[in-house]
Amino acid sequence: MPIFMDIHENLGDATEQDIKSAHQRDLAIQDQHGVQFLTFWFNSPNGQAFCLVDAPTKEAAIAVHKESHGLVPHDMVEVERPTVSRFMGDWEKNAPDIARHDDSELDTGLRAIMFTDLVGSTQISSRDGDVRALEVLGRHDQIVRGALSSHGGREVKHTGDGIFASFSYVSTAVDCAVQIQRAFGEPVHADSGDPRVRIGISAGEPVSQHEDLFGAVVNLASRICGHANPGQILVSGAVRELSVGKPIVFQDRGPIALKGFDDPIRLFEVPIDHRA
């Protein structure tokens, strides 16, 4: 059977216990509909909950919600188990109960998405040959994967000239990006010939507006990365907002028009020496 992730919004003053109680009512009747609720995430500050469910159809999963407690999801997307794990981490460890981080803190379901892009790989291949280009890309992959391992990041996909990754905490995504840039050295001009990496980070919820899992967040992170200069880390406003209280410096780079977004997006740069 396919699996789906849904989003319940406008939950108001609902507590963790309220959401767990609703989930238990789902579990009590799920077999009648051939459905299995796997786990769920609760974002109390935003009044949102996200359910992961194994069901023959969306309609079957929605029918359980309607019958058990009446909290019909605002949206639902079909997902694949490996993809969910790459974005969300080891969600099965808490199944079928509420999702929590390793430190038992409630997992809100929000994730930071990071893209890296190795700048000038085509020029390196033309100038120095394919073997050298592969060596440079291999060094990039080694640096990025080492940083991901150090900061709890999960590689979602290799993009050819970069890596697309997910983090459970925004601050660790920023720290990871800084470690990567420090490993490559100080920023230089794009035409210098030296391999450099640009990085974009956004953050947000897993389901929105009928898109793929984290569709809008992924698209934004990719566009931000494409706008960054070699050696630069650019992040969205959500990353800055979710880092309140963390000793991270954000330098306002103003609203930027990005392809695929109707309104300009305010971006912030994180300097390599980013600690306040």
XYZ file of N, CA and C in Angstrom:
828
model
N 0.840 -1.198 0.000
C 0.000 0.000 0.000
C 0.878 1.253 0.000
N 0.375 2.327 -0.594
C 1.109 3.592 -0.518
C 1.028 4.165 0.891
N 1.910 5.088 1.195
C 1.796 5.800 2.462
C 1.631 7.285 2.164
N 0.995 7.966 3.093
C 0.659 9.370 2.917
C 1.060 10.153 4.159
N 1.316 11.446 3.965
C 1.471 12.351 5.094
C 0.441 13.460 4.943
N -0.270 13.730 6.038
C -1.268 14.792 5.983
C -0.884 15.926 6.922
N -1.621 17.021 6.814
C -1.415 18.161 7.699
C -2.760 18.606 8.248
N -2.810 18.774 9.564
C -3.970 19.347 10.240
C -3.547 20.727 10.734
N -4.290 21.744 10.351
C -3.940 23.113 10.722
C -5.008 23.717 11.622
N -4.680 24.903 12.146
C -5.622 25.669 12.967
C -6.122 24.854 14.163
N -5.192 24.197 14.847
C -5.560 23.374 15.996
C -5.697 24.186 17.282
N -5.452 25.475 17.178
C -5.696 26.367 18.310
C -4.898 26.016 19.541
N -5.608 25.831 20.651
C -4.955 25.568 21.938
C -4.806 24.075 22.228
N -4.901 23.256 21.208
C -4.776 21.808 21.414
C -3.439 21.480 22.070
N -3.464 20.558 23.006
C -2.256 20.144 23.710
C -1.730 18.841 23.127
N -0.544 18.478 23.559
C 0.019 17.196 23.136
C -0.923 16.055 23.499
N -1.506 16.118 24.688
C -2.417 15.056 25.112
C -3.669 15.018 24.246
N -4.167 16.186 23.827
C -5.331 16.232 22.937
C -5.035 15.508 21.623
N -3.870 15.780 21.059
C -3.509 15.187 19.770
C -3.256 13.690 19.925
N -2.629 13.300 21.032
C -2.395 11.871 21.273
C -3.719 11.132 21.450
N -4.678 11.776 22.100
C -5.992 11.158 22.291
C -6.698 10.957 20.950
N -6.611 11.968 20.076
C -7.209 11.841 18.745
C -6.536 10.710 17.967
N -5.226 10.604 18.100
C -4.478 9.546 17.414
C -4.916 8.164 17.918
N -5.134 8.044 19.211
C -5.579 6.765 19.760
C -6.948 6.374 19.209
N -7.798 7.363 18.977
C -9.107 7.061 18.393
C -8.962 6.601 16.939
N -7.965 7.170 16.239
C -7.672 6.686 14.882
C -7.244 5.218 14.922
N -6.340 4.904 15.850
C -5.826 3.535 15.948
C -6.941 2.540 16.275
N -7.918 2.997 17.044
C -8.978 2.092 17.499
C -9.852 1.592 16.352
N -9.978 2.378 15.281
C -10.876 1.967 14.189
C -10.154 1.784 12.855
N -8.834 1.931 12.841
C -8.117 1.909 11.564
C -8.292 0.587 10.808
N -8.364 -0.527 11.532
C -8.479 -1.830 10.864
C -9.772 -1.952 10.066
N -10.796 -1.250 10.488
C -12.077 -1.305 9.782
C -11.979 -0.712 8.379
N -10.961 0.128 8.174
C -10.791 0.803 6.883
C -9.539 0.321 6.142
N -8.868 -0.699 6.688
C -7.656 -1.195 6.050
C -6.522 -0.198 6.073
N -6.451 0.571 7.158
C -5.493 1.671 7.281
C -4.603 1.427 8.495
N -3.353 1.902 8.423
C -2.461 1.826 9.580
C -1.790 3.179 9.790
N -2.113 3.827 10.907
C -1.454 5.085 11.247
C -0.101 4.765 11.876
N 0.961 5.325 11.300
C 2.321 4.921 11.645
C 2.935 5.771 12.754
N 2.829 7.082 12.637
C 3.324 8.001 13.660
C 2.778 9.376 13.334
N 3.070 10.358 14.190
C 2.601 11.715 13.913
C 3.506 12.723 14.604
N 3.521 13.926 14.038
C 4.313 15.036 14.558
C 3.357 16.141 14.994
N 3.708 16.842 16.066
C 2.839 17.905 16.584
C 3.645 19.177 16.775
N 3.219 20.231 16.083
C 3.846 21.546 16.214
C 2.882 22.442 16.976
N 3.015 22.447 18.287
C 2.093 23.196 19.133
C 2.110 24.696 18.858
N 3.285 25.339 18.734
C 3.289 26.788 18.494
C 2.540 27.198 17.226
N 2.601 26.362 16.193
C 1.934 26.683 14.926
C 0.537 26.079 14.813
N 0.128 25.302 15.817
C -1.187 24.675 15.767
C -1.325 23.692 14.623
N -0.297 22.853 14.423
C -0.284 21.910 13.307
C 0.053 20.502 13.790
N -0.494 19.522 13.088
C -0.114 18.128 13.300
C 0.035 17.468 11.938
N 0.961 16.521 11.854
C 1.237 15.807 10.608
C 1.171 14.309 10.893
N 0.309 13.600 10.186
C 0.158 12.161 10.387
C 0.774 11.397 9.223
N 1.480 10.321 9.542
C 2.005 9.419 8.524
C 1.152 8.161 8.563
N 0.576 7.802 7.414
C -0.407 6.721 7.404
C -0.217 5.821 6.191
N -0.307 4.534 6.440
C -0.273 3.512 5.391
C -1.726 3.206 5.045
N -2.131 3.514 3.813
C -3.543 3.374 3.449
C -3.677 3.051 1.966
N -4.745 2.353 1.587
C -4.936 2.042 0.163
C -5.190 3.288 -0.676
N -5.847 4.295 -0.072
C -6.138 5.555 -0.763
C -6.159 6.692 0.256
N -6.067 7.919 -0.245
C -6.221 9.083 0.628
C -7.593 9.062 1.296
N -8.586 8.702 0.513
C -9.956 8.726 1.013
C -10.137 7.798 2.214
N -9.453 6.649 2.191
C -9.564 5.711 3.309
C -8.976 6.312 4.580
N -7.834 6.985 4.448
C -7.210 7.613 5.615
C -8.084 8.736 6.159
N -8.638 9.543 5.262
C -9.501 10.650 5.685
C -10.757 10.121 6.367
N -11.272 8.999 5.874
C -12.480 8.420 6.464
C -12.264 8.053 7.929
N -11.068 7.559 8.259
C -10.766 7.225 9.652
C -10.805 8.486 10.508
N -10.152 9.552 10.034
C -10.167 10.813 10.779
C -11.595 11.309 10.996
N -12.393 11.262 9.945
C -13.775 11.752 10.041
C -14.568 10.975 11.080
N -14.432 9.658 11.039
C -15.230 8.812 11.923
C -14.747 8.861 13.365
N -13.428 8.949 13.558
C -12.894 8.824 14.916
C -12.970 10.120 15.719
N -12.683 11.252 15.079
C -12.683 12.512 15.842
C -13.102 13.732 15.029
N -13.246 13.587 13.729
C -13.734 14.687 12.908
C -12.699 15.700 12.476
N -11.446 15.502 12.856
C -10.388 16.440 12.463
C -9.869 16.058 11.075
N -10.514 16.599 10.063
C -10.166 16.269 8.680
C -8.903 17.040 8.283
N -7.939 16.380 7.651
C -6.709 17.083 7.263
C -6.965 18.144 6.200
N -6.144 19.187 6.233
C -6.255 20.251 5.241
C -5.596 19.860 3.922
N -4.653 18.942 3.988
C -3.982 18.486 2.770
C -3.314 17.149 3.060
N -2.982 16.424 1.999
C -2.337 15.124 2.138
C -1.536 14.847 0.875
N -0.315 14.322 1.042
C 0.517 13.985 -0.111
C 0.984 12.540 0.008
N 1.136 11.893 -1.134
C 1.679 10.540 -1.146
C 3.197 10.611 -1.051
N 3.779 9.739 -0.241
C 5.224 9.760 -0.003
C 5.765 8.331 -0.066
N 7.087 8.217 -0.111
C 7.744 6.915 -0.077
C 8.508 6.781 1.232
N 8.516 5.575 1.784
C 9.162 5.365 3.081
C 10.622 5.828 3.105
N 11.441 5.449 2.108
C 12.840 5.901 2.159
C 12.962 7.423 2.148
N 12.085 8.088 1.387
C 12.123 9.548 1.325
C 11.750 10.155 2.671
N 10.727 9.599 3.306
C 10.325 10.091 4.631
C 11.489 9.960 5.607
N 12.179 8.837 5.567
C 13.300 8.619 6.486
C 14.440 9.593 6.225
N 14.695 9.896 4.945
C 15.777 10.828 4.634
C 15.448 12.234 5.124
N 14.187 12.615 5.049
C 13.788 13.934 5.537
C 13.611 13.963 7.051
N 12.908 12.964 7.579
C 12.444 13.028 8.961
C 13.326 12.275 9.949
N 14.248 11.441 9.454
C 15.066 10.647 10.359
C 14.383 9.337 10.710
N 14.802 8.737 11.809
C 14.296 7.420 12.207
C 12.936 7.556 12.887
N 11.903 7.812 12.084
C 10.564 8.010 12.641
C 9.990 6.719 13.219
N 10.490 5.569 12.777
C 9.919 4.295 13.222
C 10.212 3.983 14.686
N 11.206 4.648 15.266
C 11.569 4.331 16.650
C 10.461 4.687 17.637
N 9.592 5.630 17.271
C 8.496 6.025 18.155
C 7.145 5.464 17.727
N 7.102 4.830 16.560
C 5.824 4.359 16.017
C 5.154 3.369 16.972
N 3.801 3.438 17.096
C 2.903 4.381 16.422
C 2.625 5.643 17.240
N 3.452 5.907 18.241
C 3.212 7.054 19.119
C 3.719 8.339 18.467
N 3.642 9.429 19.194
C 4.069 10.736 18.715
C 5.577 10.751 18.476
N 6.008 11.463 17.447
C 7.429 11.512 17.089
C 8.202 12.386 18.071
N 9.376 11.892 18.447
C 10.251 12.640 19.345
C 11.684 12.566 18.837
N 12.468 13.571 19.232
C 13.891 13.546 18.930
C 14.588 12.554 19.860
N 15.860 12.316 19.597
C 16.613 11.352 20.406
C 16.680 11.749 21.877
N 16.592 13.066 22.148
C 16.639 13.528 23.541
C 15.251 13.549 24.180
N 14.272 12.923 23.509
C 12.876 12.820 23.968
C 12.095 14.113 23.821
N 12.719 15.157 23.292
C 11.998 16.402 23.020
C 10.988 16.169 21.900
N 9.842 16.819 22.004
C 8.805 16.680 20.989
C 9.329 17.137 19.631
N 9.096 16.336 18.600
C 9.515 16.664 17.236
C 8.355 17.379 16.546
N 8.568 18.627 16.146
C 7.497 19.423 15.535
C 7.248 19.069 14.074
N 8.175 18.329 13.458
C 8.046 18.008 12.042
C 8.712 19.017 11.133
N 9.061 20.192 11.649
C 9.762 21.182 10.836
C 11.186 20.704 10.562
N 11.681 21.009 9.374
C 13.030 20.619 8.999
C 13.737 21.772 8.296
N 15.052 21.801 8.451
C 15.890 22.712 7.671
C 16.407 21.941 6.462
N 16.336 22.566 5.302
C 16.775 21.942 4.056
C 17.980 22.715 3.526
N 19.043 22.004 3.222
C 20.279 22.627 2.754
C 20.678 22.077 1.388
N 21.084 22.981 0.507
C 21.667 22.603 -0.779
C 23.088 23.128 -0.844
N 23.998 22.296 -1.320
C 25.339 22.757 -1.664
C 25.496 22.670 -3.179
N 26.349 23.522 -3.714
C 26.610 23.508 -5.156
C 28.081 23.801 -5.388
N 28.757 22.883 -6.033
C 30.170 23.057 -6.365
C 30.266 23.969 -7.581
N 30.794 25.158 -7.376
C 30.839 26.169 -8.431
C 32.016 25.909 -9.371
N 31.752 26.015 -10.668
C 32.832 25.945 -11.647
C 33.279 24.553 -12.015
N 32.475 23.541 -11.724
C 32.901 22.172 -12.028
C 33.067 21.956 -13.534
N 32.206 22.596 -14.327
C 32.317 22.462 -15.788
C 33.617 23.072 -16.290
N 33.968 24.247 -15.745
C 35.217 24.901 -16.149
C 36.431 24.070 -15.740
N 36.349 23.465 -14.556
C 37.458 22.620 -14.104
C 37.635 21.439 -15.046
N 36.521 20.849 -15.468
C 36.582 19.720 -16.393
C 37.186 20.142 -17.727
N 36.780 21.314 -18.227
C 37.292 21.794 -19.515
C 38.770 22.145 -19.436
N 39.172 22.738 -18.307
C 40.546 23.212 -18.167
C 41.516 22.109 -17.772
N 41.077 21.270 -16.812
C 41.998 20.297 -16.216
C 41.658 18.844 -16.531
N 40.518 18.629 -17.193
C 40.145 17.266 -17.551
C 39.149 16.649 -16.585
N 38.514 15.582 -17.052
C 37.461 14.938 -16.267
C 37.988 14.306 -14.985
N 39.210 13.787 -15.034
C 39.764 13.137 -13.845
C 39.898 14.141 -12.713
N 40.419 15.331 -13.035
C 40.564 16.378 -12.022
C 39.195 16.826 -11.511
N 38.230 16.954 -12.425
C 36.887 17.371 -12.025
C 36.269 16.367 -11.058
N 36.483 15.085 -11.322
C 35.953 14.055 -10.430
C 36.659 14.083 -9.076
N 37.950 14.407 -9.080
C 38.685 14.531 -7.818
C 38.109 15.665 -6.971
N 37.836 16.795 -7.634
C 37.285 17.953 -6.925
C 35.898 17.629 -6.375
N 35.076 16.984 -7.196
C 33.738 16.609 -6.738
C 33.826 15.610 -5.586
N 34.772 14.687 -5.676
C 34.948 13.720 -4.599
C 35.332 14.391 -3.292
N 36.186 15.425 -3.387
C 36.565 16.171 -2.176
C 35.344 16.887 -1.602
N 34.549 17.481 -2.487
C 33.308 18.132 -2.035
C 32.424 17.139 -1.290
N 32.209 15.977 -1.896
C 31.327 14.981 -1.284
C 31.861 14.533 0.076
N 33.167 14.352 0.155
C 33.770 13.916 1.415
C 33.592 14.974 2.501
N 33.831 16.236 2.141
C 33.692 17.324 3.112
C 32.243 17.452 3.577
N 31.317 17.464 2.618
C 29.906 17.659 2.966
C 29.382 16.488 3.787
N 29.695 15.272 3.372
C 29.188 14.111 4.112
C 29.801 14.021 5.504
N 31.049 14.434 5.630
C 31.659 14.466 6.954
C 30.974 15.473 7.857
N 30.640 16.639 7.288
C 29.944 17.665 8.065
C 28.533 17.216 8.430
N 27.853 16.546 7.501
C 26.516 16.022 7.799
C 26.578 15.036 8.961
N 27.564 14.164 8.928
C 27.719 13.174 9.991
C 27.959 13.841 11.341
N 28.717 14.931 11.330
C 29.048 15.630 12.577
C 27.871 16.405 13.148
N 26.900 16.753 12.285
C 25.815 17.634 12.719
C 24.431 16.999 12.596
N 24.378 15.692 12.456
C 23.083 15.020 12.429
C 22.278 15.272 11.175
N 22.948 15.667 10.087
C 22.252 15.892 8.831
C 22.045 14.593 8.075
N 21.033 14.580 7.216
C 20.722 13.393 6.422
C 20.757 13.754 4.940
N 21.559 13.036 4.184
C 21.618 13.279 2.742
C 20.337 12.765 2.096
N 19.633 13.651 1.429
C 18.416 13.264 0.722
C 18.748 12.821 -0.696
N 19.665 13.575 -1.339
C 19.977 13.276 -2.736
C 21.278 13.949 -3.137
N 22.032 13.272 -4.005
C 23.182 13.909 -4.648
C 22.680 14.527 -5.943
N 22.969 15.807 -6.143
C 22.398 16.531 -7.280
C 23.312 16.583 -8.499
N 24.464 15.939 -8.425
C 25.415 15.970 -9.524
C 26.590 16.863 -9.203
N 26.305 18.137 -8.890
C 27.345 19.084 -8.480
C 27.183 19.500 -7.025
N 26.349 18.803 -6.299
C 26.126 19.185 -4.910
C 25.337 18.132 -4.163
N 24.985 18.474 -2.929
C 24.230 17.559 -2.072
C 23.060 18.310 -1.453
N 21.946 17.629 -1.393
C 20.693 18.137 -0.844
C 20.459 17.360 0.448
N 20.310 18.076 1.579
C 20.260 17.422 2.885
C 19.163 18.004 3.768
N 18.795 17.235 4.788
C 17.754 17.628 5.733
C 18.297 17.582 7.156
N 17.819 18.519 7.992
C 18.233 18.597 9.395
C 17.004 18.759 10.284
N 17.056 18.144 11.440
C 15.962 18.285 12.397
C 16.020 19.609 13.140
N 17.201 20.220 13.193
C 17.370 21.490 13.897
C 18.005 22.512 12.954
N 17.437 23.703 12.929
C 17.937 24.757 12.048
C 19.366 25.146 12.415
N 19.646 25.277 13.697
C 20.975 25.731 14.113
C 22.067 24.749 13.698
N 21.766 23.451 13.705
C 22.789 22.487 13.291
C 23.007 22.541 11.782
N 21.969 22.902 11.028
C 22.140 23.083 9.583
C 23.092 24.240 9.314
N 22.929 25.330 10.058
C 23.812 26.488 9.895
C 25.242 26.126 10.291
N 25.397 25.453 11.422
C 26.737 25.040 11.854
C 27.394 24.128 10.820
N 26.602 23.242 10.236
C 27.116 22.329 9.216
C 27.606 23.112 8.003
N 26.817 24.084 7.567
C 27.195 24.899 6.411
C 28.495 25.646 6.672
N 28.639 26.168 7.875
C 29.863 26.893 8.225
C 31.067 25.956 8.196
N 30.907 24.750 8.734
C 32.013 23.785 8.707
C 32.425 23.476 7.271
N 31.445 23.339 6.394
C 31.741 23.053 4.987
C 32.534 24.195 4.364
N 32.070 25.421 4.570
C 32.756 26.560 3.959
C 34.155 26.752 4.532
N 34.315 26.507 5.807
C 35.652 26.619 6.399
C 36.601 25.588 5.795
N 36.067 24.414 5.495
C 36.908 23.370 4.907
C 37.372 23.747 3.504
N 36.546 24.507 2.796
C 36.916 24.925 1.444
C 37.757 26.196 1.437
N 37.773 26.935 2.530
C 38.586 28.138 2.589
C 37.776 29.394 2.414
N 38.456 30.527 2.404
C 37.801 31.825 2.311
C 37.143 32.014 0.948
N 36.053 32.798 0.896
C 35.380 33.061 -0.379
C 36.317 33.721 -1.388
N 36.153 33.344 -2.653
C 36.931 33.938 -3.737
C 35.988 34.258 -4.883
N 36.487 34.972 -5.879
C 35.671 35.276 -7.046
C 35.422 34.007 -7.851
N 34.274 33.967 -8.519
C 33.882 32.765 -9.254
C 34.857 32.420 -10.368
N 35.567 33.434 -10.894
C 36.458 33.178 -12.025
C 37.898 32.920 -11.595
N 38.116 32.664 -10.308
C 39.483 32.471 -9.824
C 40.053 31.120 -10.229
N 39.175 30.172 -10.542
C 39.645 28.851 -10.927
C 39.686 27.862 -9.789
N 39.629 28.333 -8.548
C 39.650 27.431 -7.402
C 38.238 26.913 -7.122
N 38.115 25.637 -6.774
C 36.783 25.102 -6.469
C 36.220 25.730 -5.202
N 35.004 26.186 -5.273
C 34.314 26.760 -4.129
C 32.874 26.266 -4.118
N 32.260 26.375 -2.970
C 30.897 25.882 -2.793
C 29.995 27.029 -2.363
N 28.794 27.033 -2.881
C 27.776 27.955 -2.374
C 26.695 27.120 -1.696
N 26.064 27.717 -0.691
C 25.113 26.968 0.132
C 23.859 27.794 0.368
N 22.709 27.146 0.242
C 21.428 27.769 0.554
C 20.663 26.918 1.546
N 20.016 27.573 2.511
C 19.245 26.859 3.533
C 17.880 27.522 3.693
N 16.841 26.704 3.747
C 15.506 27.179 4.097
C 14.946 26.244 5.166
N 13.783 26.574 5.675
C 13.181 25.740 6.721
C 11.666 25.842 6.632
N 10.991 24.757 6.998
C 9.540 24.790 6.964
C 8.918 23.441 7.246
N 7.633 23.348 6.935
C 6.829 22.183 7.280
C 6.806 21.168 6.141
N 6.477 19.910 6.449
C 6.563 18.858 5.430
C 5.478 18.875 4.365
N 4.300 19.397 4.681
C 3.192 19.347 3.728
C 2.602 20.738 3.554
N 2.468 21.165 2.285
C 1.813 22.442 2.002
C 1.395 22.493 0.546
N 0.175 22.896 0.298
C -0.332 23.227 -1.032
C -0.142 22.125 -2.072
N -0.514 20.907 -1.730
C -0.554 19.796 -2.686
C 0.799 19.495 -3.336
N 1.883 19.871 -2.703
C 3.189 19.635 -3.302
C 3.787 18.337 -2.769
N 4.977 18.003 -3.294
C 5.705 16.863 -2.768
C 6.110 17.146 -1.323
N 6.602 16.111 -0.654
C 7.075 16.280 0.713
C 8.111 17.404 0.768
N 7.855 18.396 1.608
C 8.712 19.575 1.751
C 8.920 20.303 0.421
N 7.947 20.198 -0.488
C 8.117 20.750 -1.831
C 8.502 22.213 -1.860
N 7.740 23.064 -1.171
C 8.013 24.498 -1.194
C 9.338 24.822 -0.519
N 9.641 24.115 0.567
C 10.878 24.368 1.309
C 12.091 23.964 0.472
N 11.981 22.832 -0.201
C 13.072 22.350 -1.056
C 13.306 23.310 -2.216
N 12.229 23.739 -2.860
C 12.371 24.668 -3.983
C 13.052 25.960 -3.550
N 12.668 26.459 -2.389
C 13.261 27.709 -1.912
C 14.742 27.527 -1.598
N 15.095 26.449 -0.918
C 16.507 26.215 -0.588
C 17.350 26.113 -1.852
N 16.816 25.445 -2.869
C 17.537 25.305 -4.132
C 17.748 26.659 -4.796
N 16.706 27.493 -4.810
C 16.817 28.823 -5.423
C 17.782 29.711 -4.639
N 17.741 29.608 -3.320
C 18.660 30.400 -2.500
C 20.098 30.000 -2.789
N 20.333 28.702 -2.883
C 21.676 28.215 -3.196
C 22.141 28.762 -4.539
N 21.248 28.748 -5.525
C 21.606 29.241 -6.848
C 21.921 30.722 -6.867
N 21.378 31.461 -5.907
C 21.626 32.906 -5.844
C 22.911 33.240 -5.085
N 23.383 32.322 -4.257
C 24.567 32.589 -3.430
C 25.825 32.698 -4.282
N 26.788 33.449 -3.783
C 28.100 33.548 -4.418
C 28.984 32.391 -3.956
N 30.045 32.098 -4.685
C 30.987 31.072 -4.225
C 31.512 31.403 -2.831
N 31.493 30.428 -1.946
C 31.970 30.630 -0.587
C 30.953 31.242 0.350
N 29.742 31.482 -0.135
C 28.727 32.180 0.654
C 27.658 31.221 1.173
N 27.106 31.555 2.340
C 25.957 30.848 2.910
C 24.801 31.831 2.969
N 23.718 31.540 2.256
C 22.512 32.353 2.312
C 21.375 31.519 2.891
N 20.529 32.162 3.695
C 19.417 31.449 4.328
C 18.142 32.274 4.205
N 17.022 31.604 4.378
C 15.723 32.275 4.330
C 15.412 32.945 5.662
N 14.374 33.780 5.646
C 13.944 34.425 6.875
C 13.487 33.437 7.924
N 12.895 32.317 7.486
C 12.438 31.304 8.443
C 13.606 30.722 9.224
N 14.749 30.548 8.568
C 15.934 30.032 9.263
C 16.352 31.005 10.359
N 16.348 32.271 10.023
C 16.704 33.292 11.023
C 15.709 33.291 12.182
N 14.419 33.237 11.866
C 13.390 33.274 12.907
C 13.475 32.059 13.827
N 13.764 30.898 13.246
C 13.835 29.674 14.043
C 15.149 29.548 14.805
N 16.048 30.507 14.591
C 17.336 30.500 15.292
C 17.382 31.528 16.415
N 16.233 32.118 16.729
C 16.177 33.102 17.815
C 16.700 32.471 19.101
N 17.595 33.175 19.763
C 18.187 32.659 20.993
C 19.487 31.918 20.774
N 19.817 31.642 19.508
C 21.077 30.975 19.189
C 22.140 32.032 18.871
N 23.391 31.777 19.245
C 24.449 32.775 19.003
C 24.944 32.748 17.560
N 24.037 33.074 16.635
C 24.369 33.058 15.214
C 24.164 34.454 14.637
N 25.113 34.918 13.856
C 25.020 36.225 13.206
C 24.345 36.063 11.849
N 23.329 36.893 11.588
C 22.668 36.922 10.288
C 22.786 38.331 9.719
N 23.315 38.436 8.530
C 23.472 39.728 7.872
C 22.401 39.870 6.794
N 21.553 40.884 6.950
C 20.421 41.079 6.050
C 20.911 41.443 4.650
N 20.505 40.656 3.665
C 20.866 40.932 2.272
C 19.669 41.435 1.466
N 18.575 41.728 2.183
C 17.427 42.358 1.544
C 16.541 41.390 0.784
N 15.404 41.887 0.295
C 14.493 41.052 -0.500
C 15.064 40.790 -1.889
N 15.011 39.536 -2.299
C 15.575 39.113 -3.583
C 14.497 38.409 -4.399
N 14.396 38.752 -5.666
C 13.460 38.067 -6.563
C 14.056 36.718 -6.958
N 13.340 35.651 -6.654
C 13.796 34.303 -6.979
C 12.798 33.646 -7.921
N 13.299 32.932 -8.900
C 12.447 32.271 -9.885
C 11.486 31.302 -9.202
N 10.220 31.374 -9.601
C 9.221 30.472 -9.057
C 8.488 31.012 -7.847
N 8.877 32.191 -7.368
C 8.232 32.793 -6.204
C 7.664 34.153 -6.599
N 6.395 34.353 -6.297
C 5.706 35.569 -6.733
C 6.291 36.824 -6.097
N 6.614 36.733 -4.828
C 7.111 37.898 -4.102
C 8.602 37.753 -3.803
N 9.316 38.871 -3.699
C 10.731 38.803 -3.318
C 10.894 38.125 -1.959
N 11.975 37.397 -1.806
C 12.272 36.670 -0.570
C 13.432 37.366 0.136
N 13.230 37.715 1.404
C 14.321 38.341 2.152
C 15.337 37.273 2.551
N 16.580 37.502 2.167
C 17.642 36.546 2.443
C 18.637 37.120 3.441
N 19.306 36.218 4.132
C 20.305 36.596 5.121
C 21.574 35.788 4.875
N 22.705 36.447 5.050
C 23.989 35.759 4.921
C 24.504 35.381 6.299
N 25.049 34.182 6.391
C 25.719 33.742 7.614
C 27.216 33.765 7.336
N 27.961 34.669 7.968
C 29.409 34.692 7.751
C 30.056 33.436 8.309
N 31.198 33.076 7.763
C 31.875 31.857 8.209
C 32.198 31.927 9.699
N 32.594 33.106 10.171
C 32.783 33.303 11.609
C 31.453 33.809 12.154
N 30.483 32.875 12.305
C 29.090 33.271 12.470
C 28.624 33.409 13.899
N 29.421 33.054 14.867
C 28.947 33.086 16.245
C 28.936 34.503 16.800
N 27.816 34.851 17.434
C 27.677 36.196 18.000
C 28.554 36.348 19.238
